[in-house]
Amino acid sequence: MFSKSKQPPIRSLIAEGCHVHGDISFADGIRIDGTVEGTLSGDEAKSKKGTLVFVSEHGRVSGGIHADTIIVNGVVEGPLHAALMLDLQPKARVNGDVSYRQLEMHQGALISGRMQPIVSPAASVPEDRGPAAAQAAASGVPGAAMPAAASAPAQTRIPPLQRGQGAQPSAAPDNPLQALDALDAARRNAAAAKTNPAAQPSKLA
């Protein structure tokens, strides 16, 4: 629990036997020994050391309480929101949800409701961008990218020659004139072979 030197002074009091209907806005600290039907809200702008609500064992609050520090040793019917510290003493009876940054709960205190700690937002975690980001983080160079793995050159499969099939003709030249000249030469060679049988190669027996 915070030391008393750091707690705001109690400047307001709802004495035992008093019954207040309506919401209360206060500065610094307030002590409840009587009964309040309404919401207690601390005014941060008017409080140098924060705000504090103390509900004694004789006090009863039917409504919510919003303050930096809340100390309860009586009965509260409603939600509690302690921005800094919630202290539930042995005779505390709370029927409502509570939220707090720090909690001190003594033996004998009872709560009927949800308990929600106030957690500071976690530091943002950079999203995973794959191996390139991992390498950049390891090297310390922002934006450094991992070199892509060299792929093996594609191999061209040459189909085997069929039996009785000769060598495949070479690909036609890119120049159309060369293709026509080659075609004319082939025709002339074929005509010469027909007219001169001796030029043809002899067939093996």
PDB file of C-alpha atoms in Angstrom, residues 13 27 42 94 102 122 125-126 140 154 171 177 190:
ATOM      1  CA  LEU A  13     -16.593  13.773   5.374  1.00  0.00           C
ATOM      2  CA  ALA A  27     -11.148  16.899  -4.617  1.00  0.00           C
ATOM      3  CA  GLY A  42     -12.689  12.256  -7.818  1.00  0.00           C
ATOM      4  CA  VAL A  94     -18.196  -5.340  -2.336  1.00  0.00           C
ATOM      5  CA  GLN A 102      -2.574  -2.541  -7.649  1.00  0.00           C
ATOM      6  CA  ALA A 122       2.385  -3.822 -24.184  1.00  0.00           C
ATOM      7  CA  VAL A 125       5.981  -6.226 -31.535  1.00  0.00           C
ATOM      8  CA  PRO A 126       7.222  -5.878 -35.113  1.00  0.00           C
ATOM      9  CA  GLY A 140      21.844  -4.637 -38.210  1.00  0.00           C
ATOM     10  CA  ALA A 154      16.752 -26.266 -66.606  1.00  0.00           C
ATOM     11  CA  ALA A 171      16.757 -25.551 -87.525  1.00  0.00           C
ATOM     12  CA  LEU A 177      16.436 -15.711 -98.209  1.00  0.00           C
ATOM     13  CA  ALA A 190      18.197 -34.253-105.828  1.00  0.00           C
TER      14      ALA A 190
END
